[in-house]
Every structure is written in C-alpha cells, then in structure tokens.
GROMACS .gro file of C-alpha atoms in nm:
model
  319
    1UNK     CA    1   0.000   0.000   0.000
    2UNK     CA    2   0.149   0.329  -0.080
    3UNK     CA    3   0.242   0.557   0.200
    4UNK     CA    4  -0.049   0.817   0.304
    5UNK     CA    5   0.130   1.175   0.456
    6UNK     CA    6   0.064   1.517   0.562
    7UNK     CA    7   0.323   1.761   0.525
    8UNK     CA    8   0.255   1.986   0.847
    9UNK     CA    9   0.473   2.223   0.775
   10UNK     CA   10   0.830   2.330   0.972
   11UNK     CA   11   0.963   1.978   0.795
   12UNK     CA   12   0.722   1.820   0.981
   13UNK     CA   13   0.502   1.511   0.839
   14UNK     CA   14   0.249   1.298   0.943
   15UNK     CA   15   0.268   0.938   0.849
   16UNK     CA   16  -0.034   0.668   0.895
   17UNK     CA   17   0.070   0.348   1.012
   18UNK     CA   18  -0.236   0.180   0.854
   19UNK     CA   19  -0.302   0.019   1.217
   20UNK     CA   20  -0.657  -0.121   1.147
   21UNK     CA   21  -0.821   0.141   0.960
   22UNK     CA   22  -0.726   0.468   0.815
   23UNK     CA   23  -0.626   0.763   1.043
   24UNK     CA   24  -0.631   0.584   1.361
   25UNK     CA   25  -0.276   0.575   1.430
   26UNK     CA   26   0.041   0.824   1.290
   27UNK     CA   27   0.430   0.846   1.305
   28UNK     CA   28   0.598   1.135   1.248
   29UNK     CA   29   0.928   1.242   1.057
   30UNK     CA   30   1.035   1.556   1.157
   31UNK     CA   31   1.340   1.735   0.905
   32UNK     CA   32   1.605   1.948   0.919
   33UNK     CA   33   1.835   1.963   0.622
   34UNK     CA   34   1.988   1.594   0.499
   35UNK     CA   35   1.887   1.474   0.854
   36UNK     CA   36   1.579   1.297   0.984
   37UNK     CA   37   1.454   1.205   1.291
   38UNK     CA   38   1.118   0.949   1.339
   39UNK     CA   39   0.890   1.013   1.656
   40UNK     CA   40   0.702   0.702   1.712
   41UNK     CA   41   0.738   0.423   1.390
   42UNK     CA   42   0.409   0.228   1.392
   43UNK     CA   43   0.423  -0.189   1.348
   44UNK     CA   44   0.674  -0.405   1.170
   45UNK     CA   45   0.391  -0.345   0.876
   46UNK     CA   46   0.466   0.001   0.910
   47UNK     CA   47   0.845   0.046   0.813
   48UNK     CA   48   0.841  -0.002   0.443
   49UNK     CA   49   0.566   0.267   0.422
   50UNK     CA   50   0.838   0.499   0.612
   51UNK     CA   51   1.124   0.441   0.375
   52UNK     CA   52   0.921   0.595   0.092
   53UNK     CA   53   0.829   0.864   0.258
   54UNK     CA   54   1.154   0.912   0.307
   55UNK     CA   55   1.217   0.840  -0.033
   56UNK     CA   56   0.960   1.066  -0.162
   57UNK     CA   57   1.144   1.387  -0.005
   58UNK     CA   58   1.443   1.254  -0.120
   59UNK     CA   59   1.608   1.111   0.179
   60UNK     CA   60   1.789   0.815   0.245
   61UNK     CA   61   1.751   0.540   0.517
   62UNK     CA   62   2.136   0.654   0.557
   63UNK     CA   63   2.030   0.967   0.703
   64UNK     CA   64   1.807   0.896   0.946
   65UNK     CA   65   1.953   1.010   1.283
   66UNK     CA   66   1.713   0.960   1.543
   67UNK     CA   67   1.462   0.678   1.652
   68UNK     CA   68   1.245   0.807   1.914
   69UNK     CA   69   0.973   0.627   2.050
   70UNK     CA   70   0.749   0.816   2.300
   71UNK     CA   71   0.700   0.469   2.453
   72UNK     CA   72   0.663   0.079   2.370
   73UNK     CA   73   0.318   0.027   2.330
   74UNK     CA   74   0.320  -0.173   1.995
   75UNK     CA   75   0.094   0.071   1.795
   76UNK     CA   76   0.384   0.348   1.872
   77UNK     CA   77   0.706   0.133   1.874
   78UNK     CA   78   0.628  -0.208   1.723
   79UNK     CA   79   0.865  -0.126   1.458
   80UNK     CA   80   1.074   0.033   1.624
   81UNK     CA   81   1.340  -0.236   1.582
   82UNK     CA   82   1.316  -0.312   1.182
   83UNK     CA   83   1.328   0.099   1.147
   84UNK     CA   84   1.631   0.082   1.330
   85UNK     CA   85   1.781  -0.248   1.149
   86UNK     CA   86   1.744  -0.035   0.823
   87UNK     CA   87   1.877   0.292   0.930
   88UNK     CA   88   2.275   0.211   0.975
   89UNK     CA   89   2.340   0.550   1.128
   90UNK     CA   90   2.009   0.646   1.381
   91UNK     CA   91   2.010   0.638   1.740
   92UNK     CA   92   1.690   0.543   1.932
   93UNK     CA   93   1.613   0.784   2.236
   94UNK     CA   94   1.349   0.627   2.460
   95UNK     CA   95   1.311   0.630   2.836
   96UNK     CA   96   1.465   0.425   3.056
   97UNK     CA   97   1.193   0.214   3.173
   98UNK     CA   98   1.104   0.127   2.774
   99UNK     CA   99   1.406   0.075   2.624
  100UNK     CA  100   1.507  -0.260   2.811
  101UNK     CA  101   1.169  -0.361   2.606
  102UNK     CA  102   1.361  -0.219   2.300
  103UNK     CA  103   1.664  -0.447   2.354
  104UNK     CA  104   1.491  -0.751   2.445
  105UNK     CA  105   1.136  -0.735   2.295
  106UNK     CA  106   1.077  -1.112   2.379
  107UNK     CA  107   0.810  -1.070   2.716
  108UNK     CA  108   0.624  -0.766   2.478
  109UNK     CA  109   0.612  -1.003   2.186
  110UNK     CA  110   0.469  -1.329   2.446
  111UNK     CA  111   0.235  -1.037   2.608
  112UNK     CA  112   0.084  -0.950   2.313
  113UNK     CA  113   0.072  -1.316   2.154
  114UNK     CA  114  -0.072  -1.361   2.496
  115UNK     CA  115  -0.334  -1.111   2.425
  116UNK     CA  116  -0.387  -1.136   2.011
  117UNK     CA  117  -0.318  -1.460   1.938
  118UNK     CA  118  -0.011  -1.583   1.729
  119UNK     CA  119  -0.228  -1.517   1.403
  120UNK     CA  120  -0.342  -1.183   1.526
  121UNK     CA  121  -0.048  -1.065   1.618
  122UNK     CA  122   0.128  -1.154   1.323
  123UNK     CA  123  -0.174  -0.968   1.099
  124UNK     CA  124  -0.154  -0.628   1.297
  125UNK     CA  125   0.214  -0.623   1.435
  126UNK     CA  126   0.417  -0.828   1.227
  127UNK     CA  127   0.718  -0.900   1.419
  128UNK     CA  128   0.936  -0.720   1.691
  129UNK     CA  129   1.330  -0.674   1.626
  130UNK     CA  130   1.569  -0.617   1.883
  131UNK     CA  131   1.762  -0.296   1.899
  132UNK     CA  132   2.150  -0.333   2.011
  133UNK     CA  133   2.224  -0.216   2.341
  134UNK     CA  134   2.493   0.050   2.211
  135UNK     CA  135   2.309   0.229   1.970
  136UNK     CA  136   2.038   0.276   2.221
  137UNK     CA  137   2.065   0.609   2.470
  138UNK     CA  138   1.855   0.639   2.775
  139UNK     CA  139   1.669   1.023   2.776
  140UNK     CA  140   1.638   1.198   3.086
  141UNK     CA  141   1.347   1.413   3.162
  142UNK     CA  142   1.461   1.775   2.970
  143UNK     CA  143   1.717   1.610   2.717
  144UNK     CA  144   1.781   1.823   2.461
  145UNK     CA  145   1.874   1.634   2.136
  146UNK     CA  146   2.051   1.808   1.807
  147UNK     CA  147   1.908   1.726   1.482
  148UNK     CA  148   2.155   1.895   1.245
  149UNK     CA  149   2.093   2.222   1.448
  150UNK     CA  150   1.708   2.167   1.559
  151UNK     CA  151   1.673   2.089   1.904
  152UNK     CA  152   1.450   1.826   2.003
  153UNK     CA  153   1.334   1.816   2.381
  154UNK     CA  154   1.287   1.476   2.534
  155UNK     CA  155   0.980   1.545   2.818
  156UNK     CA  156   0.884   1.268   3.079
  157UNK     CA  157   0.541   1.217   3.097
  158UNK     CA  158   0.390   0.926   3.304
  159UNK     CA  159   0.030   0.893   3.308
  160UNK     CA  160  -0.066   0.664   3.041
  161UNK     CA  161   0.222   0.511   3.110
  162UNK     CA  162   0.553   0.470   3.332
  163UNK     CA  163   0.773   0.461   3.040
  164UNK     CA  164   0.601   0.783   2.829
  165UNK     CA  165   0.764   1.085   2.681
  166UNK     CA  166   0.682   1.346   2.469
  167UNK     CA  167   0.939   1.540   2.235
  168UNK     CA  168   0.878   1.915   2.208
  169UNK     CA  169   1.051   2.084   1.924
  170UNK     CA  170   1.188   2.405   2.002
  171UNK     CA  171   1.163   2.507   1.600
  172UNK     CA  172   0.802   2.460   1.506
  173UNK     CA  173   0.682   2.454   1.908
  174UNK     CA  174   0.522   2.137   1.811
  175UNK     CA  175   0.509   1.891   2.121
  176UNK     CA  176   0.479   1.505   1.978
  177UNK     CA  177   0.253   1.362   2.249
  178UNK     CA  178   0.181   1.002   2.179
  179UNK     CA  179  -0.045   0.912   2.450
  180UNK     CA  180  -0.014   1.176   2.695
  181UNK     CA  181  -0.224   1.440   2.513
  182UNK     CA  182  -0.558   1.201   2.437
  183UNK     CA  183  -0.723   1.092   2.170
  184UNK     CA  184  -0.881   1.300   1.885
  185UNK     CA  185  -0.989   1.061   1.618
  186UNK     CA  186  -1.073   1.269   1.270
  187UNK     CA  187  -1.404   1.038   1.242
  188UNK     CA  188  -1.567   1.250   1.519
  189UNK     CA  189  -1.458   1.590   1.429
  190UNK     CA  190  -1.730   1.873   1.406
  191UNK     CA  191  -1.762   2.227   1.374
  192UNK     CA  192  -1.738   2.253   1.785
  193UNK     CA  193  -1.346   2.110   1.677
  194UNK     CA  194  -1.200   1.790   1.767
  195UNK     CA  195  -1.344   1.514   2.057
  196UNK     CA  196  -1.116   1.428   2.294
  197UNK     CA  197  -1.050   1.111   2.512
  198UNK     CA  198  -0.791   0.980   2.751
  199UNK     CA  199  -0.672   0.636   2.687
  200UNK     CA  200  -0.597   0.423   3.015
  201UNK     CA  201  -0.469   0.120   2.817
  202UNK     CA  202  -0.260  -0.123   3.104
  203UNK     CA  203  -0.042  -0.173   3.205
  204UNK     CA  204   0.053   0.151   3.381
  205UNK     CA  205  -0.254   0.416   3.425
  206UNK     CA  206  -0.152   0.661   3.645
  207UNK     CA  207  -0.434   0.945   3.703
  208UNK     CA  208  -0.230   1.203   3.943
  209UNK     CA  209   0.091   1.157   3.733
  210UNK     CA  210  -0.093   1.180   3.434
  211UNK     CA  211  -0.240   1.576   3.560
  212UNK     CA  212   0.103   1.686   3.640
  213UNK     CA  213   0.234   1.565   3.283
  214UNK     CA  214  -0.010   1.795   3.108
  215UNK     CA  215   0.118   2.092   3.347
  216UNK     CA  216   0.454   2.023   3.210
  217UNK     CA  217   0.335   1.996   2.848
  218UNK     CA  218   0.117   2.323   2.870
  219UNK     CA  219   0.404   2.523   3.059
  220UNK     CA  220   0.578   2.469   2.723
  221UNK     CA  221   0.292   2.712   2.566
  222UNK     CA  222   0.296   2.442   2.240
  223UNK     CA  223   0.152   2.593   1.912
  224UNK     CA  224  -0.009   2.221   1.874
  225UNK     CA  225   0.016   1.879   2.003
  226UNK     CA  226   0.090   1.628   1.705
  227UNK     CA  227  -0.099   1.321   1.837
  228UNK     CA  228  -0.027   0.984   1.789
  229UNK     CA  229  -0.423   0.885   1.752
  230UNK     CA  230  -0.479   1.098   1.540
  231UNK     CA  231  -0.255   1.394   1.383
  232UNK     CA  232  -0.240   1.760   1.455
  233UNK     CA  233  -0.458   1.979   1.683
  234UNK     CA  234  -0.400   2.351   1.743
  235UNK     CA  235  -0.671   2.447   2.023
  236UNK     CA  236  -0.453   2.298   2.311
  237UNK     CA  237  -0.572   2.555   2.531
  238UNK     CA  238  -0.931   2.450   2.477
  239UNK     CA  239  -0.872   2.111   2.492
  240UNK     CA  240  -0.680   2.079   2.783
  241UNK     CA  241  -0.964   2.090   3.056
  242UNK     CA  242  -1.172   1.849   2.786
  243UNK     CA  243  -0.885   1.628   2.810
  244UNK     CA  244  -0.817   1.678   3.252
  245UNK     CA  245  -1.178   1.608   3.272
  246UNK     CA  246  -1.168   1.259   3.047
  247UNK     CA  247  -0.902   1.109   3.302
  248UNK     CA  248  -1.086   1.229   3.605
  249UNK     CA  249  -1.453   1.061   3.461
  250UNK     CA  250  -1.232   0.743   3.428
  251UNK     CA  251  -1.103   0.759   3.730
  252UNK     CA  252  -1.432   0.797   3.900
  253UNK     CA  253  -1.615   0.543   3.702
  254UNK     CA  254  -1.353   0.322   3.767
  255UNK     CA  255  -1.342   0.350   4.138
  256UNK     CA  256  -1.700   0.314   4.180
  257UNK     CA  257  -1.642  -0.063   4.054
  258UNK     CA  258  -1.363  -0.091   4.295
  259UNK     CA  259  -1.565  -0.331   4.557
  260UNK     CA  260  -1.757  -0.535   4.269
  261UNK     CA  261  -1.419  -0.716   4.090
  262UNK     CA  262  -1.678  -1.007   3.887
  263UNK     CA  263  -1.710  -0.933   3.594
  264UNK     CA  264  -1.589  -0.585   3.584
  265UNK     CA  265  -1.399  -0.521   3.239
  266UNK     CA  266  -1.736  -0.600   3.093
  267UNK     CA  267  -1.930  -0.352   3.347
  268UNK     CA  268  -1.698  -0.070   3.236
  269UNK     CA  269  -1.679  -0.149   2.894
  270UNK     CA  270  -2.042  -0.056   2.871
  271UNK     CA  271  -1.992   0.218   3.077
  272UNK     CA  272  -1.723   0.423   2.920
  273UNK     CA  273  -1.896   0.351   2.543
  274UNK     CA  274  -2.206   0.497   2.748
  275UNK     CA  275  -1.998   0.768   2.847
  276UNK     CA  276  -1.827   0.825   2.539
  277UNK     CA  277  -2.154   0.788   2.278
  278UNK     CA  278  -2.343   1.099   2.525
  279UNK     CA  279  -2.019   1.328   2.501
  280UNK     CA  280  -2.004   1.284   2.102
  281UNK     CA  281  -2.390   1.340   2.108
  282UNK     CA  282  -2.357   1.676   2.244
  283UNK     CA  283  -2.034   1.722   2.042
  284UNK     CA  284  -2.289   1.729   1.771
  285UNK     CA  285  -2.142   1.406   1.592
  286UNK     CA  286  -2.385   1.235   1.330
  287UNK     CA  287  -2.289   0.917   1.290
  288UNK     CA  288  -2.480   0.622   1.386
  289UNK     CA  289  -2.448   0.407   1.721
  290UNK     CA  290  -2.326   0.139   1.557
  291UNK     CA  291  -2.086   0.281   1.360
  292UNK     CA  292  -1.977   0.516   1.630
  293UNK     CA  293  -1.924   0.154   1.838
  294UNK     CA  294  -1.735   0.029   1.592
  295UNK     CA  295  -1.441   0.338   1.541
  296UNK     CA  296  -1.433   0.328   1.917
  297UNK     CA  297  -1.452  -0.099   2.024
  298UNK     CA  298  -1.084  -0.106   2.058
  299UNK     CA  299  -1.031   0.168   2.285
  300UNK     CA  300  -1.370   0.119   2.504
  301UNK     CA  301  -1.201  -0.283   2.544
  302UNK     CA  302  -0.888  -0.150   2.632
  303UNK     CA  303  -0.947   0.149   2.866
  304UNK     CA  304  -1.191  -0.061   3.082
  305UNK     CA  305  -0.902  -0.385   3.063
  306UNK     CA  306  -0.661  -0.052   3.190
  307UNK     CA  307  -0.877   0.043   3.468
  308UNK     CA  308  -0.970  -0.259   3.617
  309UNK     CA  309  -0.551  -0.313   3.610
  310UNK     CA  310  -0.550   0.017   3.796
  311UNK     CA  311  -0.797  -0.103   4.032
  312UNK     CA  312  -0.593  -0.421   4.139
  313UNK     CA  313  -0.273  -0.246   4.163
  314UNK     CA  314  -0.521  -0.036   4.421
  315UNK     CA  315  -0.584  -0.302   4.536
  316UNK     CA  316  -0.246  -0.495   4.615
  317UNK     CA  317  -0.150  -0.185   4.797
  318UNK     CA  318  -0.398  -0.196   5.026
  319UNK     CA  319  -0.288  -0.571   5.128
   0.00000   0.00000   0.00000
C-alpha cells in the first residue's frame, strides 16, 4: 500500500501506520536539512511505508539520525526495531523504563501473543526486532537532542504510562505527544473542533501523574500537540480541561467498581462507550451508534481492561 502523509509544515510530516483502519494511528518524521529524525514508527507493517516517505522527499535510510519512540506500546514502537535495522546510522532515544523492552522485545512479543493470538499478532504487528544495546541512549526528563541544528526536547510524561515521553521541538513549538495528550480521532470531528479522550490502556494508568504531565506539556505554551491517535490539533488551550476532565470521569467510574471485581472489564466497557456515545452526542457528531461503536470498540475494550488493572494495583496496595 502506498504511503499516506501530511506535510505539516516546519519539515514536519504525518505518516499513517495503517493500524486497522485509516487515520487511527500516525508516526511522524520531523526534518532538518539531509537529517531525519522518526517520533514514534508504527508496526513491523509500518516500516516499508516509512522508507518511501523518506524516499519521496528525497532522503535516504542513511540519514536517518534519530529513533524516538514516546514509549513501547506496539501501535507506537512495534517497529521500532526493523526501522532501526534499516537505518545504519540512527540512534533510538526512549526512556529508561522502555528501552530494556527495545533491547529484548521477547516478554512484549509473548504479552501480546498472549493477548492477540499468534495469528493476530502476526496480521496487525508483524514481528518485533531487537535494537543493540549500544546504539540505544537512555533520555532523561529535559534532554535536549541536536538534529543537524534543531533541538529536540525529550519530556517525561507518566500517566498513560511509566515509560512515556513526549518530544517538544523548540523550531516549530510542536510537542509530539503520543499518549499523553488524548485521543482526537478525525471520524468525530465537528464544527465545535476535535473530541477528545484519555486512553488508560494497562499496564501503567496513572491518574495524578498523568495531571502533572499535562502541566509540564502546557508550561511549554505548544503551538499544537501532534498526536499519535490521530494527527495535529491547534486548540490545546481548549482542549486541555476536555482532556483533565476525560481522566478524572475514568477515574471515578472506575473507582466506583472498585468493591464489585466479577465481571468488571465487561461492566466498564459498557460504561465508558455509554460515556463516550453521550459526550459525542452533544459534540454534535452524526454518525450512527453502531458505527460510532465500531471506530471506538478497541479503545472502550482497552481502557476498561486498563482500569480494572489500575484497580488491582489499588488493590495490592492496600494488602
């Protein structure tokens, strides 16, 4: 399939991965020059798709610097390792808690066989590569990265996730937020502007963490977040409390199934597509239920599979 892209500007482009369906997932290439750097890389499926892009604005695998993934959730980082295999001279920056993950991606690739199945895995993901220990560098929280005179700002950002960071870029102001800024899916886009979404996918939701991330990313004054699910929003002002309030109504939904542990992924499965179909309802969204249940299935499955791992972590404190 040939590569679908969005040039965003500042040598900046989106790239969809082609994870299940158009526009639900995105990589980005950011340029400066003859150098490239990739934030995020989508599945094993994924790569090929990148190395026309790069071909397209006449760029080389060669001169590919940086590999950054904002954390190892297979939609962001599944190829991760291929991308690397076929760019002799990058570098993968990627927190410290991911990139053991990166080096050894044997207990993600049993985790999500675990989960998908060895067919299902193999349709969506493909195949995770290892990534040699020395060409792999650990970020701290405020790294500053040079991409042939660009600088590129690693940000820690647990929430979603332990292992998350973001990469602001001091050029263009744009913050690449994988996880940590939501979910804005194009499908439910209307003239009120973009509908927004946390994602608590396990293994890792954090709610407090996850509030002081976004204080960090806003203190950056961003001119837009570039989103991993799905591209470019400018209105981060106006999002932001949309976005605080999704993780709180989580939360709280979450912790009022805290006592009743039967058959509670299924309980707030229902609940959050509940949630979720009212909010695009008075977001003014026109599609029907069904299909509205269908763009969303994934994400309803695995927030309430992320909360109810919350809610035993909670729980095994308590003990």
């Amino acid at each position: 399939m040939a590569a679908r892209y969005e040039d965003l500007g500042n040598g900046v482009y989106c790239i969809d991965t082609d994870l299940y369906r158009p526009q639900m997932a995105a990589c980005y290439l950011v340029r400066e020059g003859d150098a490239a750097a990739f934030v995020d890389t989508g599945t094993y499926h994924t790569i090929p798709m990148l190395m026309e892009v790069l071909a397209d604005l006449g760029l080389t695998a060669e001169q590919v610097r940086y590999v950054i993934p904002t954390h190892v959730h297979l939609d962001h980082a599944g190829g991760a390792g291929e991308l690397m295999a076929r760019c002799p001279n990058a570098t993968m920056l990627v927190h410290s808690k991911g990139a053991p993950h990166m080096i050894d991606p044997s207990r993600l690739q049993a985790g999500a066989t675990a989960v998908y199945g060895e067919e299902g895995f193999a349709k969506d993901y493909g195949k995770l590569i290892p990534v040699p220990e020395e060409r792999v560098v650990i970020a701290q929280d405020g790294q500053a990265i040079d991409l042939n005179g660009r600088t590129l700002m690693f940000i820690d950002t647990p929430g979603h996730a332990n292992h998350h960071g973001c990469i602001f870029d001091e050029q263009s102001r744009y913050c690449f937020t994988g996880d940590t800024f939501g979910i804005a899916y194009r499908e439910f886009i209307t003239d009120q502007g973009p509908w927004m979404f946390a994602p608590t996918t396990p293994v890792a939701f954090s709610p407090q963490d996850w509030q002081r991330s976004l204080d960090k990313l806003a203190a950056l004054n961003p001119a837009a977040m570039l989103l991993t699910h799905y591209g470019r929003v400018t209105d981060v002002r106006g999002l932001l409390p949309t976005l605080r309030a999704s993780i709180d109504a989580l939360a709280q939904m979450a912790l009022a199934e805290e006592n009743a542990p039967e058959g509670r992924v299924d309980t707030l499965k229902e609940r959050i597509f509940c949630t979720w179909l009212e909010e695009i309802g008075a977001h003014g969204v026109a599609l029907p239920e069904r299909d509205s249940r269908e763009l969303l299935a994934v994400d309803a499955a695995l927030n309430a599979q992320g909360l109810d791992v919350w809610l035993q972590r909670r729980a095994k404190a308590k003990t």
